[in-house]
Amino acid sequence: MTVVCVLCDPPRPGLVLSDLVENGPLTGEEAADLYAAMLKDTFVAVERSGGDLLVNYRPEEHLPEEHRRDEGDAEAAVRALAADALSDLDDVRFEVQVGSSYAARAGNTATHLLREEDADSVAVVRGTAPFLTRATVDSAAMKLRSTPVVLGPAPEGRVFYAAFTEPIDFADAFAAPEVSTLAARGDEADLGVDFLPMQPVLRTPADFDTVLPLLAARRDAGRIVPRETAPLIAELGLLD
């Protein structure tokens, strides 16, 4: 069984999806709402899969100083999102991230679970892949039975999913292009690497060029669309 770790921040304006504000069409509040919607969809996809959901959050004191809140509680914010998305939280773990960069935080989490808790496999995701589904998580788990590293490629050399049955050298492992850097680290560790079908992520303005047509196509074809993300994007006037 795969422990799927969603590495996330509290959905605060300016803290999350800032590139969609600075170089894109959204306000800080809208970007925070979009981030929250994608996190909820991620939580649901993992909860419905055969994996175990671990919400890995940055605590208040580890956030950039300008985004800390005197009355804030980062854990309470992500717990509230999970509670809103899921029927109950009994099987959901909430743990603090440790590390100064995304690669360090992802690596510390994955390595601890694999070595100290004897997890069969661990996946790390950012929660910004709106088309992540239960089937994708379960497909990755099947591949992990025979291959120690399974990567989900995203456009521009990124990844939407990275899963491991053995630790790799995680130092700067998510350096661009993420997919080739992670694959090289797997090869350096003499671990086999396999891949999932490509999926888009939504972190930059250019990502709208892929996400919006796909959302519209799936909607018009009567196919499943992200429950939280799709209606919010329509509400923001981004989806015709």
PDB file of C-alpha atoms in Angstrom:
ATOM      1  CA  MET A   1       0.000   0.000   0.000  1.00  0.00           C
ATOM      2  CA  THR A   2       1.367   3.410  -0.990  1.00  0.00           C
ATOM      3  CA  VAL A   3       1.491   6.302   1.455  1.00  0.00           C
ATOM      4  CA  VAL A   4       0.599   9.323  -0.686  1.00  0.00           C
ATOM      5  CA  CYS A   5       2.067  12.473   0.841  1.00  0.00           C
ATOM      6  CA  VAL A   6       0.455  15.743  -0.211  1.00  0.00           C
ATOM      7  CA  LEU A   7       3.024  18.453   0.497  1.00  0.00           C
ATOM      8  CA  CYS A   8       1.029  21.620   0.952  1.00  0.00           C
ATOM      9  CA  ASP A   9       0.765  25.080   2.475  1.00  0.00           C
ATOM     10  CA  PRO A  10      -2.252  26.814   3.993  1.00  0.00           C
ATOM     11  CA  PRO A  11      -4.181  28.438   1.117  1.00  0.00           C
ATOM     12  CA  ARG A  12      -3.230  32.077   1.760  1.00  0.00           C
ATOM     13  CA  PRO A  13      -3.102  34.887  -0.802  1.00  0.00           C
ATOM     14  CA  GLY A  14       0.447  35.551  -1.913  1.00  0.00           C
ATOM     15  CA  LEU A  15       1.764  32.316  -0.447  1.00  0.00           C
ATOM     16  CA  VAL A  16       0.328  29.856  -2.972  1.00  0.00           C
ATOM     17  CA  LEU A  17       0.239  29.940  -6.795  1.00  0.00           C
ATOM     18  CA  SER A  18       1.868  33.371  -6.727  1.00  0.00           C
ATOM     19  CA  ASP A  19       2.911  33.107 -10.389  1.00  0.00           C
ATOM     20  CA  LEU A  20      -0.756  33.007 -11.398  1.00  0.00           C
ATOM     21  CA  VAL A  21      -1.087  36.407  -9.732  1.00  0.00           C
ATOM     22  CA  GLU A  22       2.186  38.103 -10.669  1.00  0.00           C
ATOM     23  CA  ASN A  23       2.169  36.943 -14.294  1.00  0.00           C
ATOM     24  CA  GLY A  24      -1.345  35.633 -14.764  1.00  0.00           C
ATOM     25  CA  PRO A  25      -5.040  36.488 -14.594  1.00  0.00           C
ATOM     26  CA  LEU A  26      -5.848  35.876 -10.922  1.00  0.00           C
ATOM     27  CA  THR A  27      -5.951  37.962  -7.778  1.00  0.00           C
ATOM     28  CA  GLY A  28      -4.256  36.664  -4.655  1.00  0.00           C
ATOM     29  CA  GLU A  29      -7.601  35.618  -3.186  1.00  0.00           C
ATOM     30  CA  GLU A  30      -8.606  33.827  -6.385  1.00  0.00           C
ATOM     31  CA  ALA A  31      -5.290  31.973  -6.545  1.00  0.00           C
ATOM     32  CA  ALA A  32      -5.709  30.874  -2.928  1.00  0.00           C
ATOM     33  CA  ASP A  33      -9.233  29.618  -3.683  1.00  0.00           C
ATOM     34  CA  LEU A  34      -7.961  27.717  -6.730  1.00  0.00           C
ATOM     35  CA  TYR A  35      -5.158  26.139  -4.697  1.00  0.00           C
ATOM     36  CA  ALA A  36      -7.662  25.080  -2.035  1.00  0.00           C
ATOM     37  CA  ALA A  37      -9.941  23.532  -4.675  1.00  0.00           C
ATOM     38  CA  MET A  38      -7.105  21.526  -6.233  1.00  0.00           C
ATOM     39  CA  LEU A  39      -5.976  20.321  -2.805  1.00  0.00           C
ATOM     40  CA  LYS A  40      -9.497  19.117  -2.040  1.00  0.00           C
ATOM     41  CA  ASP A  41      -9.649  17.219  -5.328  1.00  0.00           C
ATOM     42  CA  THR A  42      -6.264  15.671  -4.536  1.00  0.00           C
ATOM     43  CA  PHE A  43      -7.389  14.581  -1.086  1.00  0.00           C
ATOM     44  CA  VAL A  44     -10.485  12.930  -2.572  1.00  0.00           C
ATOM     45  CA  ALA A  45      -8.502  11.109  -5.276  1.00  0.00           C
ATOM     46  CA  VAL A  46      -6.096   9.653  -2.721  1.00  0.00           C
ATOM     47  CA  GLU A  47      -8.814   8.823  -0.199  1.00  0.00           C
ATOM     48  CA  ARG A  48     -10.742   6.867  -2.851  1.00  0.00           C
ATOM     49  CA  SER A  49      -7.651   4.947  -3.937  1.00  0.00           C
ATOM     50  CA  GLY A  50      -5.955   2.035  -2.280  1.00  0.00           C
ATOM     51  CA  GLY A  51      -3.335   4.372  -0.841  1.00  0.00           C
ATOM     52  CA  ASP A  52      -3.040   6.047   2.540  1.00  0.00           C
ATOM     53  CA  LEU A  53      -3.350   9.834   2.666  1.00  0.00           C
ATOM     54  CA  LEU A  54      -0.724  11.818   4.552  1.00  0.00           C
ATOM     55  CA  VAL A  55      -1.164  15.601   4.560  1.00  0.00           C
ATOM     56  CA  ASN A  56       2.317  17.050   4.975  1.00  0.00           C
ATOM     57  CA  TYR A  57       2.076  20.754   5.803  1.00  0.00           C
ATOM     58  CA  ARG A  58       4.480  23.566   6.608  1.00  0.00           C
ATOM     59  CA  PRO A  59       3.825  24.863  10.119  1.00  0.00           C
ATOM     60  CA  GLU A  60       3.307  28.548  10.817  1.00  0.00           C
ATOM     61  CA  GLU A  61       6.888  29.157  11.955  1.00  0.00           C
ATOM     62  CA  HIS A  62       8.334  27.634   8.764  1.00  0.00           C
ATOM     63  CA  LEU A  63       6.333  29.821   6.376  1.00  0.00           C
ATOM     64  CA  PRO A  64       7.932  32.938   4.846  1.00  0.00           C
ATOM     65  CA  GLU A  65       7.668  35.657   7.458  1.00  0.00           C
ATOM     66  CA  GLU A  66       5.440  37.872   5.333  1.00  0.00           C
ATOM     67  CA  HIS A  67       2.849  35.092   5.135  1.00  0.00           C
ATOM     68  CA  ARG A  68       2.705  34.149   8.801  1.00  0.00           C
ATOM     69  CA  ARG A  69      -0.324  35.143  10.818  1.00  0.00           C
ATOM     70  CA  ASP A  70      -0.268  35.972  14.486  1.00  0.00           C
ATOM     71  CA  GLU A  71      -3.617  34.268  14.925  1.00  0.00           C
ATOM     72  CA  GLY A  72      -2.903  31.726  12.214  1.00  0.00           C
ATOM     73  CA  ASP A  73      -2.635  27.993  12.437  1.00  0.00           C
ATOM     74  CA  ALA A  74      -1.363  26.293   9.301  1.00  0.00           C
ATOM     75  CA  GLU A  75      -2.410  22.865  10.511  1.00  0.00           C
ATOM     76  CA  ALA A  76      -5.941  24.044  11.246  1.00  0.00           C
ATOM     77  CA  ALA A  77      -6.197  25.517   7.746  1.00  0.00           C
ATOM     78  CA  VAL A  78      -5.236  22.305   5.932  1.00  0.00           C
ATOM     79  CA  ARG A  79      -7.314  20.197   8.329  1.00  0.00           C
ATOM     80  CA  ALA A  80     -10.334  22.335   7.499  1.00  0.00           C
ATOM     81  CA  LEU A  81      -9.800  21.729   3.781  1.00  0.00           C
ATOM     82  CA  ALA A  82      -9.525  17.989   4.309  1.00  0.00           C
ATOM     83  CA  ALA A  83     -12.613  17.949   6.522  1.00  0.00           C
ATOM     84  CA  ASP A  84     -14.576  19.818   3.864  1.00  0.00           C
ATOM     85  CA  ALA A  85     -13.480  17.414   1.124  1.00  0.00           C
ATOM     86  CA  LEU A  86     -13.691  14.056   2.903  1.00  0.00           C
ATOM     87  CA  SER A  87     -16.419  12.250   4.787  1.00  0.00           C
ATOM     88  CA  ASP A  88     -14.170  11.753   7.822  1.00  0.00           C
ATOM     89  CA  LEU A  89     -10.545  12.185   8.805  1.00  0.00           C
ATOM     90  CA  ASP A  90     -10.081   9.027  10.864  1.00  0.00           C
ATOM     91  CA  ASP A  91      -7.624   7.485   8.398  1.00  0.00           C
ATOM     92  CA  VAL A  92      -5.858  10.710   7.393  1.00  0.00           C
ATOM     93  CA  ARG A  93      -2.451  11.543   8.840  1.00  0.00           C
ATOM     94  CA  PHE A  94      -1.333  15.151   9.330  1.00  0.00           C
ATOM     95  CA  GLU A  95       2.376  15.730   9.800  1.00  0.00           C
ATOM     96  CA  VAL A  96       4.743  18.688   9.727  1.00  0.00           C
ATOM     97  CA  GLN A  97       7.169  19.082   6.836  1.00  0.00           C
ATOM     98  CA  VAL A  98      10.863  19.216   7.651  1.00  0.00           C
ATOM     99  CA  GLY A  99      13.376  20.820   5.294  1.00  0.00           C
ATOM    100  CA  SER A 100      14.410  24.083   3.701  1.00  0.00           C
ATOM    101  CA  SER A 101      13.299  23.286   0.122  1.00  0.00           C
ATOM    102  CA  TYR A 102      10.656  21.214  -1.622  1.00  0.00           C
ATOM    103  CA  ALA A 103      13.224  18.546  -2.481  1.00  0.00           C
ATOM    104  CA  ALA A 104      14.427  18.398   1.114  1.00  0.00           C
ATOM    105  CA  ARG A 105      10.911  18.208   2.503  1.00  0.00           C
ATOM    106  CA  ALA A 106       9.826  15.553   0.009  1.00  0.00           C
ATOM    107  CA  GLY A 107      13.020  13.589   0.587  1.00  0.00           C
ATOM    108  CA  ASN A 108      12.825  13.732   4.373  1.00  0.00           C
ATOM    109  CA  THR A 109       9.220  12.549   4.322  1.00  0.00           C
ATOM    110  CA  ALA A 110       9.759   9.727   1.817  1.00  0.00           C
ATOM    111  CA  THR A 111      12.994   8.511   3.421  1.00  0.00           C
ATOM    112  CA  HIS A 112      11.519   8.497   6.928  1.00  0.00           C
ATOM    113  CA  LEU A 113       8.463   6.524   5.851  1.00  0.00           C
ATOM    114  CA  LEU A 114      10.452   3.988   3.855  1.00  0.00           C
ATOM    115  CA  ARG A 115      13.278   3.462   6.348  1.00  0.00           C
ATOM    116  CA  GLU A 116      11.753   4.172   9.753  1.00  0.00           C
ATOM    117  CA  GLU A 117       8.140   3.107   9.248  1.00  0.00           C
ATOM    118  CA  ASP A 118       8.770   0.329   6.705  1.00  0.00           C
ATOM    119  CA  ALA A 119       6.223   1.709   4.254  1.00  0.00           C
ATOM    120  CA  ASP A 120       5.941  -0.458   1.142  1.00  0.00           C
ATOM    121  CA  SER A 121       6.015   2.607  -1.085  1.00  0.00           C
ATOM    122  CA  VAL A 122       5.718   6.374  -0.805  1.00  0.00           C
ATOM    123  CA  ALA A 123       4.468   8.954  -3.290  1.00  0.00           C
ATOM    124  CA  VAL A 124       4.889  12.712  -3.051  1.00  0.00           C
ATOM    125  CA  VAL A 125       2.602  15.214  -4.774  1.00  0.00           C
ATOM    126  CA  ARG A 126       2.107  18.974  -4.599  1.00  0.00           C
ATOM    127  CA  GLY A 127      -1.678  18.908  -4.907  1.00  0.00           C
ATOM    128  CA  THR A 128      -1.646  21.028  -8.078  1.00  0.00           C
ATOM    129  CA  ALA A 129      -2.505  18.292 -10.595  1.00  0.00           C
ATOM    130  CA  PRO A 130      -6.262  18.769 -11.037  1.00  0.00           C
ATOM    131  CA  PHE A 131      -6.750  15.586 -13.097  1.00  0.00           C
ATOM    132  CA  LEU A 132      -5.187  13.225 -10.553  1.00  0.00           C
ATOM    133  CA  THR A 133      -7.647  10.389  -9.946  1.00  0.00           C
ATOM    134  CA  ARG A 134      -8.033   7.273  -7.870  1.00  0.00           C
ATOM    135  CA  ALA A 135      -7.209   5.208 -10.953  1.00  0.00           C
ATOM    136  CA  THR A 136      -3.903   7.038 -11.424  1.00  0.00           C
ATOM    137  CA  VAL A 137      -2.845   6.425  -7.830  1.00  0.00           C
ATOM    138  CA  ASP A 138      -3.763   2.753  -8.104  1.00  0.00           C
ATOM    139  CA  SER A 139      -2.008   2.398 -11.466  1.00  0.00           C
ATOM    140  CA  ALA A 140       1.169   3.792  -9.936  1.00  0.00           C
ATOM    141  CA  ALA A 141       0.848   1.329  -7.053  1.00  0.00           C
ATOM    142  CA  MET A 142       0.682  -1.564  -9.517  1.00  0.00           C
ATOM    143  CA  LYS A 143       3.824  -0.357 -11.289  1.00  0.00           C
ATOM    144  CA  LEU A 144       5.626  -0.028  -7.944  1.00  0.00           C
ATOM    145  CA  ARG A 145       5.251  -3.773  -7.403  1.00  0.00           C
ATOM    146  CA  SER A 146       7.917  -4.349 -10.037  1.00  0.00           C
ATOM    147  CA  THR A 147       9.666  -0.985 -10.419  1.00  0.00           C
ATOM    148  CA  PRO A 148      11.135   1.009  -7.500  1.00  0.00           C
ATOM    149  CA  VAL A 149      10.642   4.488  -8.982  1.00  0.00           C
ATOM    150  CA  VAL A 150       7.456   5.571 -10.758  1.00  0.00           C
ATOM    151  CA  LEU A 151       7.134   9.099 -12.133  1.00  0.00           C
ATOM    152  CA  GLY A 152       4.158  10.961 -13.529  1.00  0.00           C
ATOM    153  CA  PRO A 153       5.461  13.400 -16.158  1.00  0.00           C
ATOM    154  CA  ALA A 154       3.874  16.812 -16.619  1.00  0.00           C
ATOM    155  CA  PRO A 155       4.470  19.411 -19.358  1.00  0.00           C
ATOM    156  CA  GLU A 156       7.756  21.344 -19.405  1.00  0.00           C
ATOM    157  CA  GLY A 157       9.689  18.500 -17.816  1.00  0.00           C
ATOM    158  CA  ARG A 158       7.860  18.593 -14.501  1.00  0.00           C
ATOM    159  CA  VAL A 159       6.207  15.774 -12.560  1.00  0.00           C
ATOM    160  CA  PHE A 160       2.740  15.538 -11.082  1.00  0.00           C
ATOM    161  CA  TYR A 161       3.533  12.346  -9.149  1.00  0.00           C
ATOM    162  CA  ALA A 162       6.733  10.789  -7.845  1.00  0.00           C
ATOM    163  CA  ALA A 163       6.684   7.439  -6.047  1.00  0.00           C
ATOM    164  CA  PHE A 164       9.371   5.223  -4.561  1.00  0.00           C
ATOM    165  CA  THR A 165       9.861   1.865  -2.876  1.00  0.00           C
ATOM    166  CA  GLU A 166      13.480   2.770  -2.023  1.00  0.00           C
ATOM    167  CA  PRO A 167      15.014   6.147  -1.182  1.00  0.00           C
ATOM    168  CA  ILE A 168      17.071   8.010  -3.768  1.00  0.00           C
ATOM    169  CA  ASP A 169      19.454  10.919  -3.281  1.00  0.00           C
ATOM    170  CA  PHE A 170      16.854  13.635  -2.838  1.00  0.00           C
ATOM    171  CA  ALA A 171      19.270  16.581  -2.672  1.00  0.00           C
ATOM    172  CA  ASP A 172      18.055  18.915  -5.453  1.00  0.00           C
ATOM    173  CA  ALA A 173      16.187  15.945  -6.915  1.00  0.00           C
ATOM    174  CA  PHE A 174      13.381  18.195  -8.162  1.00  0.00           C
ATOM    175  CA  ALA A 175      15.721  20.500 -10.086  1.00  0.00           C
ATOM    176  CA  ALA A 176      14.398  21.300 -13.543  1.00  0.00           C
ATOM    177  CA  PRO A 177      13.677  19.331 -15.586  1.00  0.00           C
ATOM    178  CA  GLU A 178      12.190  17.382 -12.688  1.00  0.00           C
ATOM    179  CA  VAL A 179      11.314  14.226 -14.576  1.00  0.00           C
ATOM    180  CA  SER A 180      14.807  13.669 -15.959  1.00  0.00           C
ATOM    181  CA  THR A 181      16.521  14.656 -12.703  1.00  0.00           C
ATOM    182  CA  LEU A 182      14.426  12.196 -10.706  1.00  0.00           C
ATOM    183  CA  ALA A 183      14.874   9.470 -13.305  1.00  0.00           C
ATOM    184  CA  ALA A 184      18.645  10.015 -13.248  1.00  0.00           C
ATOM    185  CA  ARG A 185      18.675   9.741  -9.456  1.00  0.00           C
ATOM    186  CA  GLY A 186      16.807   6.466  -9.692  1.00  0.00           C
ATOM    187  CA  ASP A 187      19.312   5.187 -12.218  1.00  0.00           C
ATOM    188  CA  GLU A 188      22.250   6.321 -10.057  1.00  0.00           C
ATOM    189  CA  ALA A 189      20.786   4.259  -7.203  1.00  0.00           C
ATOM    190  CA  ASP A 190      20.479   1.215  -9.508  1.00  0.00           C
ATOM    191  CA  LEU A 191      16.696   1.404  -9.280  1.00  0.00           C
ATOM    192  CA  GLY A 192      14.380   0.772 -12.188  1.00  0.00           C
ATOM    193  CA  VAL A 193      12.222   3.674 -13.336  1.00  0.00           C
ATOM    194  CA  ASP A 194       8.764   3.562 -14.915  1.00  0.00           C
ATOM    195  CA  PHE A 195       6.322   6.256 -15.962  1.00  0.00           C
ATOM    196  CA  LEU A 196       2.643   7.112 -15.804  1.00  0.00           C
ATOM    197  CA  PRO A 197       0.815   8.794 -18.696  1.00  0.00           C
ATOM    198  CA  MET A 198       1.452  12.529 -18.765  1.00  0.00           C
ATOM    199  CA  GLN A 199      -0.955  14.828 -16.929  1.00  0.00           C
ATOM    200  CA  PRO A 200      -1.050  18.620 -16.705  1.00  0.00           C
ATOM    201  CA  VAL A 201      -0.323  20.597 -13.587  1.00  0.00           C
ATOM    202  CA  LEU A 202      -1.552  24.096 -12.810  1.00  0.00           C
ATOM    203  CA  ARG A 203       1.209  26.248 -11.348  1.00  0.00           C
ATOM    204  CA  THR A 204       2.020  28.820 -14.042  1.00  0.00           C
ATOM    205  CA  PRO A 205      -0.059  30.967 -16.441  1.00  0.00           C
ATOM    206  CA  ALA A 206       1.093  28.812 -19.376  1.00  0.00           C
ATOM    207  CA  ASP A 207      -0.500  25.784 -17.709  1.00  0.00           C
ATOM    208  CA  PHE A 208      -3.936  27.265 -18.399  1.00  0.00           C
ATOM    209  CA  ASP A 209      -3.294  26.587 -22.108  1.00  0.00           C
ATOM    210  CA  THR A 210      -3.429  22.853 -21.358  1.00  0.00           C
ATOM    211  CA  VAL A 211      -5.802  22.689 -18.400  1.00  0.00           C
ATOM    212  CA  LEU A 212      -8.638  24.860 -19.728  1.00  0.00           C
ATOM    213  CA  PRO A 213      -9.158  23.097 -23.094  1.00  0.00           C
ATOM    214  CA  LEU A 214      -8.998  19.710 -21.395  1.00  0.00           C
ATOM    215  CA  LEU A 215     -11.552  20.774 -18.787  1.00  0.00           C
ATOM    216  CA  ALA A 216     -13.856  22.099 -21.494  1.00  0.00           C
ATOM    217  CA  ALA A 217     -13.449  18.968 -23.601  1.00  0.00           C
ATOM    218  CA  ARG A 218     -14.186  16.638 -20.719  1.00  0.00           C
ATOM    219  CA  ARG A 219     -17.187  18.716 -19.648  1.00  0.00           C
ATOM    220  CA  ASP A 220     -18.636  18.839 -23.163  1.00  0.00           C
ATOM    221  CA  ALA A 221     -18.086  15.093 -23.607  1.00  0.00           C
ATOM    222  CA  GLY A 222     -19.879  14.351 -20.358  1.00  0.00           C
ATOM    223  CA  ARG A 223     -16.741  12.934 -18.757  1.00  0.00           C
ATOM    224  CA  ILE A 224     -15.655  13.345 -15.154  1.00  0.00           C
ATOM    225  CA  VAL A 225     -14.062  16.694 -14.282  1.00  0.00           C
ATOM    226  CA  PRO A 226     -12.422  17.715 -10.976  1.00  0.00           C
ATOM    227  CA  ARG A 227     -15.283  18.202  -8.553  1.00  0.00           C
ATOM    228  CA  GLU A 228     -13.935  21.309  -6.825  1.00  0.00           C
ATOM    229  CA  THR A 229     -11.560  22.747  -9.406  1.00  0.00           C
ATOM    230  CA  ALA A 230     -13.789  22.728 -12.492  1.00  0.00           C
ATOM    231  CA  PRO A 231     -16.695  24.766 -11.076  1.00  0.00           C
ATOM    232  CA  LEU A 232     -14.325  27.245  -9.454  1.00  0.00           C
ATOM    233  CA  ILE A 233     -12.473  27.845 -12.733  1.00  0.00           C
ATOM    234  CA  ALA A 234     -15.842  28.398 -14.431  1.00  0.00           C
ATOM    235  CA  GLU A 235     -16.864  30.793 -11.645  1.00  0.00           C
ATOM    236  CA  LEU A 236     -13.664  32.761 -12.200  1.00  0.00           C
ATOM    237  CA  GLY A 237     -14.662  33.256 -15.837  1.00  0.00           C
ATOM    238  CA  LEU A 238     -11.754  31.263 -17.212  1.00  0.00           C
ATOM    239  CA  LEU A 239     -13.829  28.478 -18.785  1.00  0.00           C
ATOM    240  CA  ASP A 240     -16.154  29.239 -21.704  1.00  0.00           C
TER     241      ASP A 240
END
